[in-house]
XYZ file of C-alpha atoms in Angstrom:
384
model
C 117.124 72.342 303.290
C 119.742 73.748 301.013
C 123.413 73.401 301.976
C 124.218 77.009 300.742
C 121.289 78.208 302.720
C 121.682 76.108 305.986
C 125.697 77.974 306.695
C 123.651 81.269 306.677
C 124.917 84.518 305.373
C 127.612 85.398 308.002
C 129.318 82.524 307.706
C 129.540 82.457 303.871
C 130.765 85.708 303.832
C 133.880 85.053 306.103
C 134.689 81.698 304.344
C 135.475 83.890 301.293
C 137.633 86.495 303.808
C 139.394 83.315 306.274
C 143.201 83.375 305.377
C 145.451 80.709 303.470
C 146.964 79.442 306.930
C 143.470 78.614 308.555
C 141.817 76.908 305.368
C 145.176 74.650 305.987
C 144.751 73.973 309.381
C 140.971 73.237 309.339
C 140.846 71.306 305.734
C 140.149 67.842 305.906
C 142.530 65.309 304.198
C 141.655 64.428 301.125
C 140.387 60.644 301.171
C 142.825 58.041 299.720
C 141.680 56.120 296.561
C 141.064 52.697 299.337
C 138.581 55.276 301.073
C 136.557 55.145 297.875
C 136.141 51.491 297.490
C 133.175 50.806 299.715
C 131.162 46.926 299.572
C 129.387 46.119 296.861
C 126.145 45.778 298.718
C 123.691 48.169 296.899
C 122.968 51.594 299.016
C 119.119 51.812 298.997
C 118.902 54.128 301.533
C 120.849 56.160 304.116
C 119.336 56.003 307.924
C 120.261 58.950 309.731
C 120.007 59.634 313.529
C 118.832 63.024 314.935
C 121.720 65.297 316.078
C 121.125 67.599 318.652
C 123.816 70.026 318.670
C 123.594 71.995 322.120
C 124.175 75.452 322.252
C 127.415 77.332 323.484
C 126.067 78.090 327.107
C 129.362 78.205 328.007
C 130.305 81.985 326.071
C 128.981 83.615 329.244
C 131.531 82.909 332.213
C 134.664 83.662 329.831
C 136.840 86.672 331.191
C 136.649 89.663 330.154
C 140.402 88.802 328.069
C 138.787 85.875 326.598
C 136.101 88.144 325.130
C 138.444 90.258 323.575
C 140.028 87.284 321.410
C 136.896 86.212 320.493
C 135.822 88.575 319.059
C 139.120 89.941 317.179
C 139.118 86.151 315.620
C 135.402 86.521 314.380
C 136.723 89.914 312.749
C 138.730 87.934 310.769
C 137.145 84.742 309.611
C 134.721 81.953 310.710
C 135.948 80.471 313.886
C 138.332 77.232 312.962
C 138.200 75.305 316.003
C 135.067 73.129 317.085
C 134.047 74.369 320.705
C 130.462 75.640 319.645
C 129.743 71.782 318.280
C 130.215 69.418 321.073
C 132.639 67.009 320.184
C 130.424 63.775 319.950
C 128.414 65.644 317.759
C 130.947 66.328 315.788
C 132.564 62.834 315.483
C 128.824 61.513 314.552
C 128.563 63.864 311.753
C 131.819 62.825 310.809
C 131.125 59.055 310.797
C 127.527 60.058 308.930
C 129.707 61.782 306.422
C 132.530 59.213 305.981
C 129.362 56.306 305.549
C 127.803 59.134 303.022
C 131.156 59.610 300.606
C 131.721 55.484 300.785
C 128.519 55.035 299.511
C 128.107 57.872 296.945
C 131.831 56.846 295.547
C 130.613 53.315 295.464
C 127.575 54.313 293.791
C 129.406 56.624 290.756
C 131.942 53.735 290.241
C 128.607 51.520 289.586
C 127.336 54.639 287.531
C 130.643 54.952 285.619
C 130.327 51.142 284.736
C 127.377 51.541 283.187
C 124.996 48.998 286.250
C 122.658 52.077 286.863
C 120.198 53.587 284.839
C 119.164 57.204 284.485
C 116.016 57.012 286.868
C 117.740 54.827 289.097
C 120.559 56.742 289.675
C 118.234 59.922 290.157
C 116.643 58.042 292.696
C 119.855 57.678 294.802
C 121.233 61.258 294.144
C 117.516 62.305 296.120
C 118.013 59.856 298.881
C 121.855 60.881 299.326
C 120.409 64.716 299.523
C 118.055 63.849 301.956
C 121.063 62.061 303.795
C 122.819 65.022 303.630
C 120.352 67.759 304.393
C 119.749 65.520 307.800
C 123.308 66.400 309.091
C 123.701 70.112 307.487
C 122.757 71.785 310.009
C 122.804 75.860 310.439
C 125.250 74.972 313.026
C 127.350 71.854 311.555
C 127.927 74.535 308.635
C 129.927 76.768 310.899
C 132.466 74.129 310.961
C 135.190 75.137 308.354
C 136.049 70.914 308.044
C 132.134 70.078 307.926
C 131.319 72.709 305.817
C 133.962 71.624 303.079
C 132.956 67.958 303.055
C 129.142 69.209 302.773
C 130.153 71.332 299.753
C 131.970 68.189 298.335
C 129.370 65.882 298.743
C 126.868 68.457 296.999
C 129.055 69.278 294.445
C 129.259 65.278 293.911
C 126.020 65.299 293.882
C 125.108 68.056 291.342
C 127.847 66.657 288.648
C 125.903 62.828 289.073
C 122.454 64.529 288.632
C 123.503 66.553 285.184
C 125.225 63.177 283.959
C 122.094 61.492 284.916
C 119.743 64.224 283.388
C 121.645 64.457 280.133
C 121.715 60.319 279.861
C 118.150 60.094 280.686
C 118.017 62.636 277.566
C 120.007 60.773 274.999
C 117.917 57.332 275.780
C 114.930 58.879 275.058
C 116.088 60.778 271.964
C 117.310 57.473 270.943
C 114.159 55.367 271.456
C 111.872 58.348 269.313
C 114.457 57.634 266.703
C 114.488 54.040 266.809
C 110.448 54.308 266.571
C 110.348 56.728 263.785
C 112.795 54.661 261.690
C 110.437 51.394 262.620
C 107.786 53.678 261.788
C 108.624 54.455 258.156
C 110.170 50.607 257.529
C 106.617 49.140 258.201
C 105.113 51.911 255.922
C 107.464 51.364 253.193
C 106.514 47.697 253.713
C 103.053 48.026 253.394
C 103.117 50.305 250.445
C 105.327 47.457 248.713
C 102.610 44.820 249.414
C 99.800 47.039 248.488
C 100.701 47.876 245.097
C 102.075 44.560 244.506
C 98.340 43.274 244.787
C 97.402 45.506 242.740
C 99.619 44.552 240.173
C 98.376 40.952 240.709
C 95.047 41.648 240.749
C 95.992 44.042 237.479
C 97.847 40.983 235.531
C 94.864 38.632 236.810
C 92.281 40.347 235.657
C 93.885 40.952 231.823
C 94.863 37.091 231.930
C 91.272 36.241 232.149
C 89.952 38.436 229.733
C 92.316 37.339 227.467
C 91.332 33.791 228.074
C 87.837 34.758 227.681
C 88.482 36.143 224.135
C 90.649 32.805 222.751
C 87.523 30.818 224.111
C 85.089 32.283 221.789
C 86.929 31.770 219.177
C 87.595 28.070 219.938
C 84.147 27.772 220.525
C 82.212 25.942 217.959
C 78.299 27.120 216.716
C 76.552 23.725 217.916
C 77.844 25.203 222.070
C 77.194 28.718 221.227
C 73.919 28.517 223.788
C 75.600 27.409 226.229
C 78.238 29.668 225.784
C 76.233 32.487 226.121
C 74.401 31.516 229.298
C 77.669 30.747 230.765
C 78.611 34.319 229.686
C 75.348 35.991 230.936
C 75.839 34.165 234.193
C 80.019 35.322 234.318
C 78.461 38.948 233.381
C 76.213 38.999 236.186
C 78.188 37.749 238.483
C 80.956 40.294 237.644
C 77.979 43.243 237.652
C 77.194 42.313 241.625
C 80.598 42.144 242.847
C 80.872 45.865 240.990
C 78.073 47.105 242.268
C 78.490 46.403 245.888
C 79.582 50.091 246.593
C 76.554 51.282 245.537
C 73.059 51.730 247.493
C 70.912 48.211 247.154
C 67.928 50.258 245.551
C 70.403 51.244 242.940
C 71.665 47.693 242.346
C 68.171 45.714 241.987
C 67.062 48.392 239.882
C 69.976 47.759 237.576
C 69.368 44.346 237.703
C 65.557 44.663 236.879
C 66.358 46.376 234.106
C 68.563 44.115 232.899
C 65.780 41.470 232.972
C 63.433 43.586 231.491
C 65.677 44.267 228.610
C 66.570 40.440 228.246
C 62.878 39.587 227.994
C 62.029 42.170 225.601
C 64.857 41.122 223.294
C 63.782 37.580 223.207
C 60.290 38.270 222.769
C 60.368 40.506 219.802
C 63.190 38.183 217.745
C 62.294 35.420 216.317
C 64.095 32.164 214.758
C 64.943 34.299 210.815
C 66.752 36.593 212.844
C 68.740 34.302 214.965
C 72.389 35.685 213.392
C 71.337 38.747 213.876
C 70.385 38.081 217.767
C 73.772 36.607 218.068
C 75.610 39.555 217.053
C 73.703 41.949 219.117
C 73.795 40.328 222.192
C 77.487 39.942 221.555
C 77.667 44.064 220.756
C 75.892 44.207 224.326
C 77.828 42.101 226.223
C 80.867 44.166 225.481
C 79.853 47.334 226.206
C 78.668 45.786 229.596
C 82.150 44.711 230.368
C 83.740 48.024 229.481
C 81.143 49.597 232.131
C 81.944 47.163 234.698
C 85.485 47.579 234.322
C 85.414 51.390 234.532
C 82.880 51.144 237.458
C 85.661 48.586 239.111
C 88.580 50.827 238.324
C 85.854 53.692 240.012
C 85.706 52.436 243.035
C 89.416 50.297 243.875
C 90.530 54.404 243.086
C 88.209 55.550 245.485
C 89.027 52.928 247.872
C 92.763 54.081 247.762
C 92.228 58.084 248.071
C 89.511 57.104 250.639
C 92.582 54.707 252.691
C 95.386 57.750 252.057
C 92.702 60.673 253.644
C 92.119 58.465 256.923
C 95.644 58.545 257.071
C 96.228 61.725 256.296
C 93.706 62.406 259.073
C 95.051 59.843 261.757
C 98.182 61.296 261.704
C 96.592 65.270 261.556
C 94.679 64.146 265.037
C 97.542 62.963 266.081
C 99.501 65.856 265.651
C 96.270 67.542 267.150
C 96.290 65.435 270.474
C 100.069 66.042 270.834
C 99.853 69.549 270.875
C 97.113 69.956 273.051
C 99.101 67.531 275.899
C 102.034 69.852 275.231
C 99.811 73.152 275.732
C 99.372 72.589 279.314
C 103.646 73.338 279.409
C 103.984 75.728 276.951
C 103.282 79.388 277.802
C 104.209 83.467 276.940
C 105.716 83.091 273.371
C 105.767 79.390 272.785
C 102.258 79.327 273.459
C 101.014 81.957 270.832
C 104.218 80.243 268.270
C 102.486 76.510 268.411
C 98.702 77.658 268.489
C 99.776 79.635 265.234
C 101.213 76.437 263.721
C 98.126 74.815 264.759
C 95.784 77.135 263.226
C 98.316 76.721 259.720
C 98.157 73.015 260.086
C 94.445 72.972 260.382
C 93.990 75.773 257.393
C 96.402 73.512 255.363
C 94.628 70.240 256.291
C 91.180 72.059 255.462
C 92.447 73.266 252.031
C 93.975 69.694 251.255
C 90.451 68.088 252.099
C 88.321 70.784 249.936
C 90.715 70.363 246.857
C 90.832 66.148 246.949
C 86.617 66.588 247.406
C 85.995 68.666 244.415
C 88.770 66.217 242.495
C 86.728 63.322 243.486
C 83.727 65.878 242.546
C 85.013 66.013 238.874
C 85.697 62.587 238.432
C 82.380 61.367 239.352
C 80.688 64.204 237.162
C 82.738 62.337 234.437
C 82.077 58.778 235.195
C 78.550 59.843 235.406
C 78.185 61.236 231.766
C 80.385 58.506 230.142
C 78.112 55.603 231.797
C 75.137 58.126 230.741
C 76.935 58.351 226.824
C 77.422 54.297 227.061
C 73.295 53.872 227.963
C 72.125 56.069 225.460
C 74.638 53.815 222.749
C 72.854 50.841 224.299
C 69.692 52.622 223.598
C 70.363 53.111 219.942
C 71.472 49.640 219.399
C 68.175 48.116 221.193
C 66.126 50.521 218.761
C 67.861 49.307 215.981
């Protein structure tokens, strides 16, 4: 039960009226600094008797003078001796009390030092209330003496729990900061090692084509057959690993006509036209190339705004998820405020994904009519 509940409202309402003398009187000492020094054993728990307090039977037999006094000193304040608490009872809630303040000034010295954490000390502060609401009784609270050390020990107690509350609060504004700065280190990180492959893979890839090029010319005519078969079998190699993003109906029906066209070429020429051969299947080899490395460059780009969306879109259900934990505490206008920044987030998520689509849209409508501008150039050359 409360403490300011448990004195009841006549008795709070002469505490504020008792005089200067009587608050003297009935006051307890403060406790001396040695009071507050308590063993260092760790206070787990507080074990509390039952306290019967037995009621003033005794009211009835007083004269009729004795009456009279009574009630001219309840006129005036709350009564400031003990004689409606028997006086065991009053020297075990005492001894409770004096075990209660050793232990709760033992435990903020510990606190103070920095040996307790937040939900630790929480924990205490509820078993030290618990404690304390054992022994606050309605009538223990009468008792000008009790009722100031109960106030103490609940003020105490209210000062640890905000220091606890508001430490609990910095340490776990401090870890989500910690995390978000983690966060964006390992992204920066990865971004660093992705485009530095691609750089690699960038410098590679013009190395060997430049390598490529000096070995023709090095080449003399006696190897150029086995030059070329080495190049057919470097250009079809190069045309699979392209075409992998594609549908395998598309890619064997590239590659059969491929064959067909090889087949047809070497049928129809004959040995008077081998320079002529030579120069064509050279013309064809090149535009080949230039189609397999805009088909590569097709898809590592859609490979990279395909790998940005899905993060885009992790971290949008995310955001999603989040809110929709934190509905269940929201309500009134902090409801309507978030599911309006929801329906804003989605909108703008929605708007983001339509616009990269018809981008992506665009650019294969123009990949499509240069590879169709590069077969009909191949289909000049073969009819020439």
């Amino acid at each position: 039960m409360s403490i300011r509940s448990a004195a009841g409202s006549r008795a709070g309402s002469r505490a504020s009226r008792r005089p200067v003398s009587v608050h003297h009187a009935v006051a307890p000492r403060p406790p001396s600094s040695a009071s507050f020094i308590s063993s260092r054993s760790r206070p787990e728990s507080i074990h509390l008797g039952p306290i019967d307090v037995e009621s003033d039977s005794h009211g009835a037999r007083l004269s009729d003078g004795g009456s009279k006094i009574r009630e001219e000193h309840r006129s005036t304040g709350p009564r400031t001796s003990t004689h409606h608490l028997p006086h065991y009872v009053f020297e075990r809630i005492s001894s409770h009390m004096q075990h209660l303040e050793d232990n709760l000034a033992h435990t903020r010295q510990e606190w103070g030092d920095g040996e307790i954490d937040p939900d630790d000390m929480l924990s205490r502060i509820a078993n030290y209330r618990r404690g304390l609401d054992m022994v606050a009784s309605p009538d223990a609270c009468r008792n000008p003496s009790l009722k100031l050390r109960f106030d103490g020990v609940d003020d105490t107690l209210k000062e640890l729990e905000e220091e606890a509350n508001a430490r609990k609060t910095r340490q776990e504004e401090g870890m989500e900061m910690t995390r978000k700065v983690a966060e964006r280190r390992e992204n920066g990180k990865r971004e660093e090692l992705e485009r530095n492959q691609f750089l690699m893979q960038q410098k590679a890839e013009k190395e060997r084509i430049r390598s490529e090029k000096e070995a023709k010319k090095r080449e003399k005519a006696e190897e150029e057959k086995q030059r070329r078969i080495l190049q057919e079998k470097k250009r079809k190699e190069q045309s699979i690993r392209a075409a992998a993003a594609f549908k395998e109906r598309e890619r064997l029906a590239k590659l059969e006509k491929e064959r067909k066209e090889e087949e047809r070429i070497e049928e129809e020429k004959n040995a008077f036209e081998t320079r002529k051969k030579r120069e064509k299947a050279a013309r064809d080899r090149d535009m080949q190339r230039k189609i397999a490395d805009k088909q590569a460059r097709k898809a590592e780009e859609e490979a990279r705004y395909q790998k940005k969306f899905t993060e885009e879109e992790t971290r949008y259900v995310a955001k999603k998820t989040h809110q929709k934990m934190a509905k269940a505490e929201l309500s009134g206008r902090e409801e309507e405020s978030r599911k309006r920044a929801r329906e804003r987030a989605v909108a703008f998520a929605k708007k983001v994904k339509d616009d990269r689509g018809k981008k992506l849209e665009r650019k294969l409508e123009k990949l499509e009519k240069e590879i169709s501008d590069v077969e009909e150039k191949l289909n000049h050359v073969a009819d020439d």
